[in-house]
JSON list of C-alpha atoms in Angstrom, two decimals:
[
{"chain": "Z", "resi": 702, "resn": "UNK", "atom": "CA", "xyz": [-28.67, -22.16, -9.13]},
{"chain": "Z", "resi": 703, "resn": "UNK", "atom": "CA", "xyz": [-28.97, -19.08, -11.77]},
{"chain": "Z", "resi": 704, "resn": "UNK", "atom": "CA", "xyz": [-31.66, -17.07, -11.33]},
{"chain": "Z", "resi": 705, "resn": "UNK", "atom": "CA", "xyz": [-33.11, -15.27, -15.15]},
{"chain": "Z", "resi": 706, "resn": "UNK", "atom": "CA", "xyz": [-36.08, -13.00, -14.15]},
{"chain": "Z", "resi": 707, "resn": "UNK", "atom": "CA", "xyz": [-38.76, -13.05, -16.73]},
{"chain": "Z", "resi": 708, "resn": "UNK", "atom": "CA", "xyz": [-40.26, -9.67, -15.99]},
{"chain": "Z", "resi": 709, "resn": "UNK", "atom": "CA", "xyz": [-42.41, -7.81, -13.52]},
{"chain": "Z", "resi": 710, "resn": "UNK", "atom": "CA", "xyz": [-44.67, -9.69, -11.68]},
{"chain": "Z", "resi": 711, "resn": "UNK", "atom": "CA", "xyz": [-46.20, -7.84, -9.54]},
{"chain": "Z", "resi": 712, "resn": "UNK", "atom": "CA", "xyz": [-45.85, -4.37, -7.71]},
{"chain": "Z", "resi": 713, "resn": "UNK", "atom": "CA", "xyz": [-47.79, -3.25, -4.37]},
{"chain": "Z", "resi": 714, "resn": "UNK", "atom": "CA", "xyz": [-48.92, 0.71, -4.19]},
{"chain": "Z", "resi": 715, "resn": "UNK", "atom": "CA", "xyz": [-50.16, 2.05, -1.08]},
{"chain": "Z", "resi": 716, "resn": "UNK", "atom": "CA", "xyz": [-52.80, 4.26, -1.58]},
{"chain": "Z", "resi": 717, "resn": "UNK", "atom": "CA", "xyz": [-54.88, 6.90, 0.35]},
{"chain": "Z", "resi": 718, "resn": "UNK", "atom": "CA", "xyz": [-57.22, 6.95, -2.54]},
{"chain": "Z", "resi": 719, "resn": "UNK", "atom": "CA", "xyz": [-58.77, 4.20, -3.74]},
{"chain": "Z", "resi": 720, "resn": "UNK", "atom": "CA", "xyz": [-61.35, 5.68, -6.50]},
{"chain": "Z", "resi": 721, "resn": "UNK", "atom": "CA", "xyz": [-58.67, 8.04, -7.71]},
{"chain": "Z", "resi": 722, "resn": "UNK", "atom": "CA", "xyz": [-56.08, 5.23, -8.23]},
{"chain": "Z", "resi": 723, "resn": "UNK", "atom": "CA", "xyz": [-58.94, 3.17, -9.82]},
{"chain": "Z", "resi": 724, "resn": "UNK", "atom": "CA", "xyz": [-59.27, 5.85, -12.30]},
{"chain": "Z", "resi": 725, "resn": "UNK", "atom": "CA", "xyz": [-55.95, 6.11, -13.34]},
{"chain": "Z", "resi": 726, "resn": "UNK", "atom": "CA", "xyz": [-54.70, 3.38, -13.63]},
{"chain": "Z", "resi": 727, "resn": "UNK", "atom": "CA", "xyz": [-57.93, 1.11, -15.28]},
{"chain": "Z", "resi": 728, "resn": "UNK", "atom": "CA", "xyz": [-59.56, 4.48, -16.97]},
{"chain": "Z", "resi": 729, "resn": "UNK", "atom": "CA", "xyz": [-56.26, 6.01, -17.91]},
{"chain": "Z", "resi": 730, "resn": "UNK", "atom": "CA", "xyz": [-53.65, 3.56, -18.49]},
{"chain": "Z", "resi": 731, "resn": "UNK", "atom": "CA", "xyz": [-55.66, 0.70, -19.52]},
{"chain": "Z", "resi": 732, "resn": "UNK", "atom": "CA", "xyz": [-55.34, -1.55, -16.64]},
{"chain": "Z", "resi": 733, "resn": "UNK", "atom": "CA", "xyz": [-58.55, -4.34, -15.62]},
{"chain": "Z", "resi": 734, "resn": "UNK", "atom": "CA", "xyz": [-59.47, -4.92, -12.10]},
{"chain": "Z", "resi": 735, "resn": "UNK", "atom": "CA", "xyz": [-58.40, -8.95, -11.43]},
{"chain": "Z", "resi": 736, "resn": "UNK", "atom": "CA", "xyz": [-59.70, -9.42, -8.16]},
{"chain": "Z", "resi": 737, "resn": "UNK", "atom": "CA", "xyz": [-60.75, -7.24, -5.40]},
{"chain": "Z", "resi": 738, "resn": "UNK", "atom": "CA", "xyz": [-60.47, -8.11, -1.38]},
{"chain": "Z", "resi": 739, "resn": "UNK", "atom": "CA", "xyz": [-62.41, -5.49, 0.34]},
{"chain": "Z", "resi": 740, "resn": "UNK", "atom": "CA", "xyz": [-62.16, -7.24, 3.71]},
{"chain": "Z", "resi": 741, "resn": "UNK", "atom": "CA", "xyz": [-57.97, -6.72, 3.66]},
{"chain": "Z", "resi": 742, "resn": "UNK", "atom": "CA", "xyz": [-58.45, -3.26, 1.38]},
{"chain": "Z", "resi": 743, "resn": "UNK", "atom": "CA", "xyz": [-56.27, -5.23, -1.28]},
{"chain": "Z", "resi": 744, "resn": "UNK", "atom": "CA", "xyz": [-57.37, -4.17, -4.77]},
{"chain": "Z", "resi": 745, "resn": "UNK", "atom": "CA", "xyz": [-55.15, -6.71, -7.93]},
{"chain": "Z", "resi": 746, "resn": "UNK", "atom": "CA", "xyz": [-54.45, -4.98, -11.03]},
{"chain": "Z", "resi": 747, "resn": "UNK", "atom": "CA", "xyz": [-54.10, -6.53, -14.56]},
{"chain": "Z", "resi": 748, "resn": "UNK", "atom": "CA", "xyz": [-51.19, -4.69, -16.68]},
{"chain": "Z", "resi": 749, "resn": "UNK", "atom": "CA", "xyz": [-50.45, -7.05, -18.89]},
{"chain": "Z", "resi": 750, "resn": "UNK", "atom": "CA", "xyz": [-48.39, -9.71, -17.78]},
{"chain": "Z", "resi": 751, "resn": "UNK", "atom": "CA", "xyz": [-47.56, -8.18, -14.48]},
{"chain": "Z", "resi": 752, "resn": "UNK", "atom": "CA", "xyz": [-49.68, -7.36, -11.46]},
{"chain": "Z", "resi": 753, "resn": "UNK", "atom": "CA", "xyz": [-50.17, -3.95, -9.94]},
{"chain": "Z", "resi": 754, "resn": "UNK", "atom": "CA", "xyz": [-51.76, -4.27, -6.57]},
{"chain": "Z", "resi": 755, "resn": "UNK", "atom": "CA", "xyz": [-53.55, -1.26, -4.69]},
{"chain": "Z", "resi": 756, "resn": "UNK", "atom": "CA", "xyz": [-53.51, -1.64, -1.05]},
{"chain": "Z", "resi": 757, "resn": "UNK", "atom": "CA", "xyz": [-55.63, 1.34, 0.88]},
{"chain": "Z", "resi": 758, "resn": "UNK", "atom": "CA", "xyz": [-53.80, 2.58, 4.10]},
{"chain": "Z", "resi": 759, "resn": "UNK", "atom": "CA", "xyz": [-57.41, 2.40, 6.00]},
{"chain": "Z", "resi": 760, "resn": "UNK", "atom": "CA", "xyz": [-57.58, -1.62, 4.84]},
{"chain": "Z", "resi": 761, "resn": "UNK", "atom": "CA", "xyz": [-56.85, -4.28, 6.98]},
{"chain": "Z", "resi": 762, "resn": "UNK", "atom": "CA", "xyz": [-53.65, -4.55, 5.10]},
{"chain": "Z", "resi": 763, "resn": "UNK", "atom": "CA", "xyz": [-52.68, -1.02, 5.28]},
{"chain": "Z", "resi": 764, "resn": "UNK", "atom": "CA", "xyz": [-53.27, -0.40, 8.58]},
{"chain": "Z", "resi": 765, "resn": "UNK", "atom": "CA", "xyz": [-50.11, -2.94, 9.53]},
{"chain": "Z", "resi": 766, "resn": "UNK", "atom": "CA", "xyz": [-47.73, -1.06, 7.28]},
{"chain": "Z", "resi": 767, "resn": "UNK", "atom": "CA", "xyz": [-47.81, 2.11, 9.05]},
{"chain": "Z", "resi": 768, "resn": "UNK", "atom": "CA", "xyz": [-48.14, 5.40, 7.91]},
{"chain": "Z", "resi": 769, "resn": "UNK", "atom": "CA", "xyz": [-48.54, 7.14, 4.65]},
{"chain": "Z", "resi": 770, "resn": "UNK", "atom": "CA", "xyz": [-46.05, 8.13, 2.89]},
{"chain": "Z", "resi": 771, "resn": "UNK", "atom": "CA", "xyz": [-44.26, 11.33, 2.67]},
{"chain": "Z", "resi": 772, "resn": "UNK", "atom": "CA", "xyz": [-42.18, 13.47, 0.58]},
{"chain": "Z", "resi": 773, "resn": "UNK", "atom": "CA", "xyz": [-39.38, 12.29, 2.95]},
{"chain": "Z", "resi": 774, "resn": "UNK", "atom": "CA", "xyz": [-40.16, 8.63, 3.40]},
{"chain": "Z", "resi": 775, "resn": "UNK", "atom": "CA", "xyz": [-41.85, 7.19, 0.12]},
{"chain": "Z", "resi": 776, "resn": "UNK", "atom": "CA", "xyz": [-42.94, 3.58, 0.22]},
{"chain": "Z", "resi": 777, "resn": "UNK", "atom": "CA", "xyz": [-41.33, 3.30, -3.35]},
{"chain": "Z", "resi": 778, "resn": "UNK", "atom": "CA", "xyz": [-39.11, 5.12, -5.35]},
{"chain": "Z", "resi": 779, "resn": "UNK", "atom": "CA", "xyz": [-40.65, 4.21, -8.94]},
{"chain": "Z", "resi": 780, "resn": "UNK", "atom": "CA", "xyz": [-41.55, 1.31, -11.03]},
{"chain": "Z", "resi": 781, "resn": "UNK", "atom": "CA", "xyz": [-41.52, 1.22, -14.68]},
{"chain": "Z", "resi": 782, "resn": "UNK", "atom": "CA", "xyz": [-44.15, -0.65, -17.37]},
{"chain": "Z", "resi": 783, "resn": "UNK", "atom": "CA", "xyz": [-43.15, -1.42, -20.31]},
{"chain": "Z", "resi": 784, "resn": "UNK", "atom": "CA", "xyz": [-45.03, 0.18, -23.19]},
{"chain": "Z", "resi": 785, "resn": "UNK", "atom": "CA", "xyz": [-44.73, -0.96, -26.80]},
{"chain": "Z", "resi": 786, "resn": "UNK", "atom": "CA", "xyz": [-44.82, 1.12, -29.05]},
{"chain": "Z", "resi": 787, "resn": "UNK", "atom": "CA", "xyz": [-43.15, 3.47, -26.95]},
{"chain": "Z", "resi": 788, "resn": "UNK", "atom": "CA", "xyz": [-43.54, 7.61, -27.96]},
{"chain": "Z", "resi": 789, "resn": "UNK", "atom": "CA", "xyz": [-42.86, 9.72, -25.35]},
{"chain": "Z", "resi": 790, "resn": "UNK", "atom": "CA", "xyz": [-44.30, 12.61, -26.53]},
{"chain": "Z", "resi": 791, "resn": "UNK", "atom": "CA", "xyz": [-47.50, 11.02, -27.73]},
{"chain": "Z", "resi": 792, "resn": "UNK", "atom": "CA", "xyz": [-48.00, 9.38, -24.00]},
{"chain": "Z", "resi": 793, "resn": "UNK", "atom": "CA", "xyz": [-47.18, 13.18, -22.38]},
{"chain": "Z", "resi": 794, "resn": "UNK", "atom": "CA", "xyz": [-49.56, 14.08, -24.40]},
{"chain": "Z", "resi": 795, "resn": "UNK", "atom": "CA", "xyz": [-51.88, 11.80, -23.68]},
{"chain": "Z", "resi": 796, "resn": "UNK", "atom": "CA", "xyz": [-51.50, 11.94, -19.86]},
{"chain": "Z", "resi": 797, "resn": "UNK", "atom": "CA", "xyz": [-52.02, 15.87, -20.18]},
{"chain": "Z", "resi": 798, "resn": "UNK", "atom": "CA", "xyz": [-55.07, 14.98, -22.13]},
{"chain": "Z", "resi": 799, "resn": "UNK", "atom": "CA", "xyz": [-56.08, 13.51, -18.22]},
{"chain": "Z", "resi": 800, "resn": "UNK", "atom": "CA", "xyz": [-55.23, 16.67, -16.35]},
{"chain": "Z", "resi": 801, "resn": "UNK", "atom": "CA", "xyz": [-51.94, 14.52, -15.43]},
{"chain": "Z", "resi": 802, "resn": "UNK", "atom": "CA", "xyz": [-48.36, 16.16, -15.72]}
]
């Protein structure tokens, strides 16, 4: 069996602030709101063909994970979209533009 991965499917954030992360990432970076489960506090982002999904740490969901996290114990280290076309500057600039550095 060889496995090819195709891309990102899907990512899962866990967040202390829903309305904030809402904001960024479907106001700011362009992302649509798929689905939303407010009964586990699961929230499924559209980024193009991957899948961000928001889980809140008061949710049904992230209440079993535990904690949230901390400077010393993130839940991840980083995940990456890809952005075409890419300018780096521009985006900085852009995300500065937000009140985001």
């Amino acid at each position: 069996m060889q496995i090819a991965p195709l891309g990102l499917d899907h990512v899962v954030l866990r967040i202390a602030d829903l309305e904030r992360s809402l904001a960024f990432y479907c106001d700011i970076l362009g992302c649509a709101l798929d689905r939303r489960r407010d009964d586990l506090g699961l929230y499924h982002l559209r980024a193009g063909q991957a899948q961000i999904d928001l889980v809140t740490l008061a949710g049904e969901l992230g209440q079993k994970g535990g904690g949230p996290a901390q400077p010393t114990g993130r839940n991840m280290d980083h995940f990456c979209l890809r952005m075409e076309p890419f300018d780096g500057p521009a985006l900085k600039e852009y995300l500065r533009g937000h009140g985001l550095e």
